[in-house]
């Protein structure tokens, strides 16, 4: 696809084309088989497509359980993304695989897209997901890797011309490729990258339409199995300090005992699996560059959630603490997005809005909960939420707001508020001191009261009313 210029329909603000707004820096750190149909038709939601302007190719890379601070083991990727814009306050709407990935393809919070648990994928209206809309907008579409945990493996993921979708696995795995279920005896990260590369090359050979490619490797999800050549690779230290005193934390946090040996093994193996992701991204972007396609391809790199490596004495995700929520987010779009670090509050719903905007797809203002990163900066707090899921762990329902400096968390039991937490993350990045525990200052209490009202509203927000 040889497209060298692109203009968004309507005015585009300069948020990505100039330096970011100043902000305090954040310190470094069993469904039945058979076809599944969408719950509604596309006619239910009015959608418009910009036909006049050329559109970029789009490559979306979404890893699995990758913390925000792990790009250091991916030097090849970072070399390709040296001119990308990095969002150092990127989070996810929910730190759980299927709900988070559902948010990415729908652009909607779990309380709106109806995917709150790992088994909820068939609940979502698939008629206005990003791949469906992009195909309607004239894009070739392809995906390779993990789709949604509870989406039946023998049912095509909606919106893709070509696909090879898995539920998980590293060396040897089952995948559904263009309506054929197959067992592949290869390393999944690499195999999927090569499969996607072939489809992209085929799209470009036709040279008639732009394409959207979704690469979703299983790495670094546990059990993290490095590729043989990286089994003992040196990835540096990664174990994070635990928390000696958790009396200011909710009761459920105290059920887990620290296991530093396991945490250290987990973090090293997760990092080692990312070495193969690094090779695969290099493969994809090198090929695009060699064929002259990279310069007009919008590349977005992110993950579905973070992971705790010992913080708060836990080794998992699912919780409302920052290591579970923060993910890498980098955007490269030559000539349209400037390099640098962007301190705006953002989450994966904004990626959806951004990619659709770049492709000239417009939805009603109250359909997408995210905001295009090509538009005005969000001010204030960002929302994350979670519901007790027996597929995960015993972490109860919670809701969270964070603005980069202040973090507010509420825990719930069957809808009843049970515990509040407030952290000043600008001075307490490890979330060690809940200032609502013990003697509470008048200022902190007032702030907590205000954030309680904001969180209550945010948990039922839709579209432009979302923070």
Short mmCIF file of C-alpha atoms in Angstrom, two decimals, residues 31-455:
data_model
loop_
_atom_site.label_atom_id
_atom_site.label_comp_id
_atom_site.label_asym_id
_atom_site.label_seq_id
_atom_site.Cartn_x
_atom_site.Cartn_y
_atom_site.Cartn_z
CA UNK A 31 -17.95 -22.29 26.75
CA UNK A 32 -19.82 -24.60 24.30
CA UNK A 33 -18.20 -25.13 20.95
CA UNK A 34 -19.76 -23.75 17.79
CA UNK A 35 -20.21 -20.40 16.13
CA UNK A 36 -20.94 -17.35 18.21
CA UNK A 37 -22.86 -14.41 16.83
CA UNK A 38 -22.91 -10.78 17.86
CA UNK A 39 -25.67 -9.59 20.19
CA UNK A 40 -26.69 -6.72 17.93
CA UNK A 41 -26.43 -5.57 14.35
CA UNK A 42 -24.27 -2.78 13.08
CA UNK A 43 -27.43 -0.88 12.11
CA UNK A 44 -28.09 -0.35 15.81
CA UNK A 45 -25.19 2.10 16.00
CA UNK A 46 -24.82 4.86 13.40
CA UNK A 47 -21.32 4.77 11.98
CA UNK A 48 -19.75 7.06 9.40
CA UNK A 49 -16.64 6.44 7.31
CA UNK A 50 -14.38 9.12 5.87
CA UNK A 51 -13.87 8.12 2.24
CA UNK A 52 -11.83 10.96 0.78
CA UNK A 53 -8.62 10.96 2.79
CA UNK A 54 -5.94 8.28 2.36
CA UNK A 55 -5.70 5.96 5.35
CA UNK A 56 -2.64 4.52 7.05
CA UNK A 57 -1.90 0.86 7.48
CA UNK A 58 -2.30 -0.10 11.15
CA UNK A 59 -0.22 -2.63 13.09
CA UNK A 60 -1.46 -3.23 16.63
CA UNK A 61 0.78 -5.28 18.91
CA UNK A 62 -0.78 -6.43 22.18
CA UNK A 63 1.28 -8.63 24.49
CA UNK A 64 -0.09 -10.58 27.46
CA UNK A 65 0.70 -9.50 31.05
CA UNK A 66 3.60 -7.19 30.18
CA UNK A 67 4.51 -4.59 32.79
CA UNK A 68 5.08 -1.02 31.76
CA UNK A 69 8.75 -1.08 32.82
CA UNK A 70 9.96 -4.06 30.75
CA UNK A 71 10.82 -2.52 27.39
CA UNK A 72 14.48 -2.57 28.49
CA UNK A 73 14.72 -6.22 27.36
CA UNK A 74 13.35 -5.35 23.92
CA UNK A 75 16.13 -3.27 22.31
CA UNK A 76 15.24 -4.18 18.72
CA UNK A 77 11.68 -3.05 19.24
CA UNK A 78 12.81 0.15 20.89
CA UNK A 79 15.20 0.85 18.02
CA UNK A 80 12.24 0.72 15.63
CA UNK A 81 10.17 2.80 18.00
CA UNK A 82 12.83 5.40 18.82
CA UNK A 83 10.70 7.99 17.07
CA UNK A 84 7.52 6.80 18.74
CA UNK A 85 5.61 8.62 21.40
CA UNK A 86 5.65 6.81 24.74
CA UNK A 87 2.85 7.23 27.24
CA UNK A 88 4.33 6.71 30.69
CA UNK A 89 0.99 6.82 32.50
CA UNK A 90 -0.80 4.26 30.33
CA UNK A 91 -3.09 1.90 32.23
CA UNK A 92 -5.82 -0.64 31.45
CA UNK A 93 -9.53 -0.45 32.13
CA UNK A 94 -9.42 -3.83 33.92
CA UNK A 95 -6.35 -5.98 34.72
CA UNK A 96 -7.76 -9.31 33.52
CA UNK A 97 -7.03 -10.85 30.12
CA UNK A 98 -10.40 -11.38 28.43
CA UNK A 99 -12.12 -8.26 29.78
CA UNK A 100 -9.10 -6.09 28.98
CA UNK A 101 -8.78 -7.42 25.42
CA UNK A 102 -12.52 -6.95 24.99
CA UNK A 103 -12.03 -3.32 26.00
CA UNK A 104 -9.29 -2.90 23.43
CA UNK A 105 -11.36 -4.17 20.50
CA UNK A 106 -14.61 -2.49 21.64
CA UNK A 107 -13.26 0.77 23.04
CA UNK A 108 -15.64 0.43 25.98
CA UNK A 109 -15.33 -0.13 29.71
CA UNK A 110 -16.35 -3.54 31.09
CA UNK A 111 -19.45 -2.04 32.66
CA UNK A 112 -20.56 -1.10 29.13
CA UNK A 113 -19.33 -3.93 26.89
CA UNK A 114 -20.64 -6.61 29.31
CA UNK A 115 -17.32 -8.47 29.56
CA UNK A 116 -16.44 -8.31 33.24
CA UNK A 117 -15.13 -11.87 33.69
CA UNK A 118 -12.95 -14.30 31.77
CA UNK A 119 -16.03 -16.28 30.61
CA UNK A 120 -17.97 -13.26 29.34
CA UNK A 121 -16.62 -12.85 25.79
CA UNK A 122 -19.84 -14.05 24.06
CA UNK A 123 -21.74 -11.31 25.91
CA UNK A 124 -20.16 -8.54 23.88
CA UNK A 125 -21.77 -6.91 20.86
CA UNK A 126 -19.24 -7.73 18.16
CA UNK A 127 -20.93 -5.62 15.46
CA UNK A 128 -19.01 -2.46 16.28
CA UNK A 129 -15.66 -3.79 17.38
CA UNK A 130 -12.57 -2.20 15.92
CA UNK A 131 -11.72 -4.96 13.38
CA UNK A 132 -15.33 -5.11 12.17
CA UNK A 133 -15.46 -1.35 11.69
CA UNK A 134 -12.08 -1.19 10.00
CA UNK A 135 -13.08 -3.86 7.51
CA UNK A 136 -16.27 -1.92 6.77
CA UNK A 137 -14.07 1.14 6.27
CA UNK A 138 -12.21 -0.62 3.47
CA UNK A 139 -9.34 -2.25 5.34
CA UNK A 140 -7.90 -5.69 4.80
CA UNK A 141 -7.77 -7.27 8.27
CA UNK A 142 -5.74 -10.04 9.88
CA UNK A 143 -4.92 -11.23 13.38
CA UNK A 144 -2.50 -13.77 14.81
CA UNK A 145 -2.24 -14.89 18.43
CA UNK A 146 -4.49 -14.72 21.44
CA UNK A 147 -8.00 -13.40 20.82
CA UNK A 148 -10.36 -13.73 23.80
CA UNK A 149 -10.06 -16.44 26.47
CA UNK A 150 -13.69 -17.56 26.34
CA UNK A 151 -14.30 -17.08 22.63
CA UNK A 152 -14.85 -20.64 21.24
CA UNK A 153 -11.67 -21.73 19.55
CA UNK A 154 -13.55 -23.09 16.53
CA UNK A 155 -15.43 -19.86 15.91
CA UNK A 156 -13.84 -17.17 13.70
CA UNK A 157 -12.96 -13.94 15.49
CA UNK A 158 -15.30 -11.34 13.96
CA UNK A 159 -13.97 -8.76 11.54
CA UNK A 160 -10.89 -10.52 10.19
CA UNK A 161 -10.21 -11.57 6.60
CA UNK A 162 -7.46 -13.86 7.85
CA UNK A 163 -6.91 -15.11 11.38
CA UNK A 164 -5.08 -17.65 13.48
CA UNK A 165 -6.42 -17.51 17.02
CA UNK A 166 -5.36 -19.33 20.17
CA UNK A 167 -6.26 -19.41 23.82
CA UNK A 168 -2.67 -19.76 24.96
CA UNK A 169 0.55 -21.75 24.89
CA UNK A 170 4.17 -21.50 23.90
CA UNK A 171 5.92 -24.60 22.51
CA UNK A 172 3.19 -26.63 20.79
CA UNK A 173 -0.30 -25.16 20.70
CA UNK A 174 -3.76 -25.44 19.20
CA UNK A 175 -4.89 -22.66 16.89
CA UNK A 176 -7.84 -21.91 14.58
CA UNK A 177 -6.51 -20.68 11.26
CA UNK A 178 -8.89 -19.47 8.57
CA UNK A 179 -11.63 -21.92 9.60
CA UNK A 180 -9.23 -24.82 10.23
CA UNK A 181 -8.35 -26.10 13.70
CA UNK A 182 -4.74 -27.23 13.81
CA UNK A 183 -2.00 -28.30 16.20
CA UNK A 184 1.28 -26.51 15.63
CA UNK A 185 4.54 -27.85 16.99
CA UNK A 186 6.47 -24.60 17.05
CA UNK A 187 7.14 -21.66 19.35
CA UNK A 188 3.94 -19.63 19.23
CA UNK A 189 5.44 -16.14 19.44
CA UNK A 190 7.58 -16.67 16.38
CA UNK A 191 5.08 -18.79 14.42
CA UNK A 192 2.33 -16.20 14.72
CA UNK A 193 4.63 -13.38 13.68
CA UNK A 194 5.61 -15.26 10.52
CA UNK A 195 1.98 -16.08 9.77
CA UNK A 196 0.96 -12.45 10.13
CA UNK A 197 3.93 -11.29 8.07
CA UNK A 198 2.74 -13.47 5.19
CA UNK A 199 -0.77 -12.06 5.28
CA UNK A 200 0.48 -8.48 5.42
CA UNK A 201 2.75 -9.11 2.45
CA UNK A 202 -0.21 -10.49 0.54
CA UNK A 203 -2.26 -7.40 1.33
CA UNK A 204 0.52 -5.15 0.12
CA UNK A 205 0.98 -7.17 -3.07
CA UNK A 206 -2.63 -6.43 -3.95
CA UNK A 207 -1.84 -2.75 -3.32
CA UNK A 208 -5.49 -1.71 -3.37
CA UNK A 209 -6.48 -1.10 0.24
CA UNK A 210 -4.85 -0.31 3.56
CA UNK A 211 -4.63 -3.06 6.15
CA UNK A 212 -5.13 -3.59 9.87
CA UNK A 213 -2.96 -6.30 11.44
CA UNK A 214 -3.32 -7.42 15.05
CA UNK A 215 -0.36 -9.30 16.53
CA UNK A 216 -1.19 -10.76 19.96
CA UNK A 217 1.56 -13.05 21.28
CA UNK A 218 0.88 -15.06 24.43
CA UNK A 219 4.08 -13.83 26.03
CA UNK A 220 4.85 -13.10 28.77
CA UNK A 221 1.78 -14.85 30.30
CA UNK A 222 2.42 -17.59 32.86
CA UNK A 223 3.49 -20.31 32.77
CA UNK A 224 6.14 -18.28 30.98
CA UNK A 225 8.17 -20.65 28.81
CA UNK A 226 11.13 -18.99 27.11
CA UNK A 227 12.17 -20.07 23.66
CA UNK A 228 14.95 -22.66 23.90
CA UNK A 229 17.65 -20.22 22.83
CA UNK A 230 16.65 -17.81 25.59
CA UNK A 231 16.07 -20.34 28.38
CA UNK A 232 18.98 -19.05 30.45
CA UNK A 233 19.37 -15.58 29.00
CA UNK A 234 20.51 -12.82 31.32
CA UNK A 235 17.79 -10.23 31.73
CA UNK A 236 19.02 -8.41 34.81
CA UNK A 237 17.37 -8.11 38.19
CA UNK A 238 13.61 -7.82 38.34
CA UNK A 239 12.35 -8.90 41.79
CA UNK A 240 10.41 -6.11 43.45
CA UNK A 241 10.30 -5.39 47.19
CA UNK A 242 7.36 -6.70 49.16
CA UNK A 243 5.45 -4.95 51.91
CA UNK A 244 6.30 -5.66 55.54
CA UNK A 245 3.22 -4.04 57.05
CA UNK A 246 -0.12 -4.54 55.28
CA UNK A 247 -2.36 -3.44 58.14
CA UNK A 248 -3.48 -0.47 56.08
CA UNK A 249 -4.58 -2.74 53.22
CA UNK A 250 -7.89 -4.62 52.71
CA UNK A 251 -8.26 -7.97 54.46
CA UNK A 252 -8.00 -10.04 51.29
CA UNK A 253 -4.48 -8.76 50.63
CA UNK A 254 -3.31 -10.35 53.88
CA UNK A 255 -4.27 -13.85 52.70
CA UNK A 256 -1.16 -14.09 50.50
CA UNK A 257 2.23 -14.79 52.01
CA UNK A 258 5.40 -13.50 50.32
CA UNK A 259 7.30 -15.96 48.13
CA UNK A 260 10.34 -14.10 46.89
CA UNK A 261 11.94 -17.16 45.28
CA UNK A 262 8.87 -17.75 43.11
CA UNK A 263 8.50 -14.07 42.32
CA UNK A 264 12.11 -13.92 41.16
CA UNK A 265 11.69 -16.97 38.92
CA UNK A 266 8.45 -15.62 37.47
CA UNK A 267 9.85 -12.24 36.59
CA UNK A 268 12.98 -13.68 34.97
CA UNK A 269 11.03 -16.15 32.86
CA UNK A 270 8.52 -13.50 31.82
CA UNK A 271 11.33 -11.25 30.67
CA UNK A 272 12.95 -14.11 28.76
CA UNK A 273 9.76 -14.73 26.79
CA UNK A 274 9.80 -11.07 25.79
CA UNK A 275 13.13 -11.62 24.03
CA UNK A 276 11.23 -13.63 21.42
CA UNK A 277 8.58 -10.93 21.17
CA UNK A 278 11.43 -8.52 20.50
CA UNK A 279 12.66 -10.73 17.66
CA UNK A 280 9.14 -10.98 16.24
CA UNK A 281 8.46 -7.27 16.27
CA UNK A 282 11.83 -6.79 14.59
CA UNK A 283 10.79 -9.34 11.95
CA UNK A 284 7.52 -7.56 11.23
CA UNK A 285 8.88 -4.02 11.18
CA UNK A 286 12.03 -4.94 9.24
CA UNK A 287 9.86 -6.45 6.54
CA UNK A 288 7.64 -3.38 6.39
CA UNK A 289 10.66 -1.12 6.20
CA UNK A 290 12.33 -3.19 3.48
CA UNK A 291 9.19 -3.01 1.35
CA UNK A 292 8.70 0.72 1.92
CA UNK A 293 5.53 0.28 3.98
CA UNK A 294 6.66 1.29 7.46
CA UNK A 295 6.69 5.02 6.81
CA UNK A 296 2.93 5.04 6.26
CA UNK A 297 2.00 2.47 8.90
CA UNK A 298 0.67 3.47 12.29
CA UNK A 299 2.29 1.13 14.82
CA UNK A 300 0.84 0.79 18.32
CA UNK A 301 2.52 -1.36 20.98
CA UNK A 302 0.85 -2.19 24.29
CA UNK A 303 -0.24 -5.00 26.64
CA UNK A 304 -3.51 -6.18 28.17
CA UNK A 305 -2.40 -5.59 31.77
CA UNK A 306 0.62 -5.44 34.00
CA UNK A 307 1.82 -7.87 36.65
CA UNK A 308 3.06 -7.82 40.23
CA UNK A 309 6.52 -9.23 40.83
CA UNK A 310 6.42 -9.21 44.62
CA UNK A 311 4.89 -5.81 45.28
CA UNK A 312 2.33 -5.98 48.07
CA UNK A 313 3.57 -9.58 48.57
CA UNK A 314 1.74 -10.79 45.46
CA UNK A 315 2.62 -12.45 42.15
CA UNK A 316 -0.32 -11.80 39.84
CA UNK A 317 -2.52 -9.13 38.29
CA UNK A 318 -6.25 -8.55 39.00
CA UNK A 319 -5.62 -5.98 41.76
CA UNK A 320 -6.08 -2.23 41.77
CA UNK A 321 -2.43 -1.43 42.38
CA UNK A 322 -0.31 0.24 39.75
CA UNK A 323 2.03 -2.61 38.76
CA UNK A 324 -1.11 -4.57 37.80
CA UNK A 325 -2.55 -1.66 35.80
CA UNK A 326 0.34 0.08 34.09
CA UNK A 327 1.40 -1.12 30.64
CA UNK A 328 3.73 0.03 27.87
CA UNK A 329 2.09 2.18 25.22
CA UNK A 330 4.03 3.46 22.24
CA UNK A 331 2.72 4.99 19.02
CA UNK A 332 4.76 5.43 15.86
CA UNK A 333 3.26 7.19 12.88
CA UNK A 334 5.92 8.93 10.84
CA UNK A 335 5.08 12.51 10.02
CA UNK A 336 2.04 12.57 12.29
CA UNK A 337 3.15 11.64 15.80
CA UNK A 338 6.21 13.23 17.32
CA UNK A 339 8.77 11.37 19.41
CA UNK A 340 8.94 11.88 23.13
CA UNK A 341 7.40 11.02 26.47
CA UNK A 342 3.76 11.91 27.01
CA UNK A 343 2.49 12.24 30.58
CA UNK A 344 -1.20 12.20 29.73
CA UNK A 345 -3.46 9.77 31.61
CA UNK A 346 -4.54 7.11 29.14
CA UNK A 347 -5.72 3.52 28.86
CA UNK A 348 -6.27 0.92 26.15
CA UNK A 349 -9.70 2.31 25.28
CA UNK A 350 -7.90 5.37 23.96
CA UNK A 351 -5.95 3.17 21.55
CA UNK A 352 -9.23 2.03 20.01
CA UNK A 353 -10.43 5.59 19.63
CA UNK A 354 -7.08 6.66 18.17
CA UNK A 355 -6.89 3.92 15.54
CA UNK A 356 -10.49 4.43 14.44
CA UNK A 357 -9.93 8.18 14.17
CA UNK A 358 -6.82 7.64 12.06
CA UNK A 359 -8.86 5.36 9.77
CA UNK A 360 -11.61 7.94 9.42
CA UNK A 361 -14.23 5.97 11.35
CA UNK A 362 -16.66 8.03 13.40
CA UNK A 363 -19.07 6.65 16.03
CA UNK A 364 -21.64 8.47 18.17
CA UNK A 365 -19.91 10.38 20.94
CA UNK A 366 -21.40 8.18 23.66
CA UNK A 367 -20.35 4.87 22.07
CA UNK A 368 -16.61 4.91 22.65
CA UNK A 369 -15.47 5.38 26.25
CA UNK A 370 -11.90 6.17 25.24
CA UNK A 371 -10.50 9.33 23.67
CA UNK A 372 -8.35 9.63 20.60
CA UNK A 373 -4.77 10.45 21.45
CA UNK A 374 -4.82 12.59 18.31
CA UNK A 375 -7.20 14.94 20.11
CA UNK A 376 -7.29 17.04 23.25
CA UNK A 377 -5.58 15.74 26.36
CA UNK A 378 -7.66 14.20 29.10
CA UNK A 379 -7.64 16.17 32.30
CA UNK A 380 -8.13 14.68 35.73
CA UNK A 381 -8.37 11.03 36.65
CA UNK A 382 -8.47 7.75 34.71
CA UNK A 383 -10.72 4.82 35.71
CA UNK A 384 -9.97 1.13 36.22
CA UNK A 385 -12.45 -1.42 37.56
CA UNK A 386 -12.72 -5.11 38.43
CA UNK A 387 -15.29 -7.74 39.46
CA UNK A 388 -14.69 -10.90 41.49
CA UNK A 389 -13.92 -13.68 39.00
CA UNK A 390 -13.64 -17.31 40.14
CA UNK A 391 -11.48 -17.99 37.07
CA UNK A 392 -8.84 -15.69 38.52
CA UNK A 393 -8.44 -15.45 42.28
CA UNK A 394 -10.27 -14.26 45.39
CA UNK A 395 -9.73 -10.58 44.67
CA UNK A 396 -13.11 -8.88 45.28
CA UNK A 397 -14.78 -6.12 43.26
CA UNK A 398 -12.98 -2.79 43.22
CA UNK A 399 -12.90 0.55 41.43
CA UNK A 400 -9.95 2.92 41.08
CA UNK A 401 -9.11 6.46 40.00
CA UNK A 402 -5.56 7.74 39.34
CA UNK A 403 -4.30 11.03 38.04
CA UNK A 404 -0.56 10.37 38.17
CA UNK A 405 -0.17 11.87 41.63
CA UNK A 406 -3.15 10.59 43.61
CA UNK A 407 -4.69 7.13 43.55
CA UNK A 408 -8.05 6.26 45.13
CA UNK A 409 -9.35 2.68 45.45
CA UNK A 410 -12.65 1.33 46.76
CA UNK A 411 -13.29 -2.35 47.56
CA UNK A 412 -16.79 -3.82 47.39
CA UNK A 413 -18.62 -6.95 48.52
CA UNK A 414 -21.80 -7.60 46.52
CA UNK A 415 -22.07 -3.89 45.82
CA UNK A 416 -21.41 -2.75 49.36
CA UNK A 417 -18.42 -0.53 49.98
CA UNK A 418 -16.07 -2.31 52.39
CA UNK A 419 -12.70 -0.53 52.27
CA UNK A 420 -11.10 2.66 50.96
CA UNK A 421 -7.50 3.41 50.03
CA UNK A 422 -5.83 6.69 49.14
CA UNK A 423 -2.21 7.01 48.06
CA UNK A 424 -0.12 10.01 47.13
CA UNK A 425 1.79 8.23 44.39
CA UNK A 426 3.93 11.23 43.56
CA UNK A 427 5.73 10.71 46.91
CA UNK A 428 4.67 7.09 47.56
CA UNK A 429 5.00 5.32 44.17
CA UNK A 430 4.98 1.91 45.86
CA UNK A 431 1.52 2.53 47.39
CA UNK A 432 2.86 1.64 50.81
CA UNK A 433 0.97 4.17 52.91
CA UNK A 434 -2.80 4.28 52.79
CA UNK A 435 -3.46 7.72 54.20
CA UNK A 436 -7.05 6.76 55.06
CA UNK A 437 -5.74 4.31 57.66
CA UNK A 438 -5.20 5.46 61.24
CA UNK A 439 -5.23 9.18 61.86
CA UNK A 440 -6.57 10.85 58.72
CA UNK A 441 -5.92 14.48 57.90
CA UNK A 442 -8.83 16.75 57.13
CA UNK A 443 -7.41 17.40 53.65
CA UNK A 444 -7.10 13.70 52.84
CA UNK A 445 -10.59 12.99 54.12
CA UNK A 446 -12.03 15.78 52.01
CA UNK A 447 -10.15 14.51 48.97
CA UNK A 448 -11.40 10.96 49.60
CA UNK A 449 -14.97 12.19 49.83
CA UNK A 450 -14.64 14.02 46.52
CA UNK A 451 -13.05 11.00 44.83
CA UNK A 452 -15.76 8.72 46.18
CA UNK A 453 -18.36 10.80 44.36
CA UNK A 454 -16.27 10.87 41.18
CA UNK A 455 -15.68 7.11 41.28
#
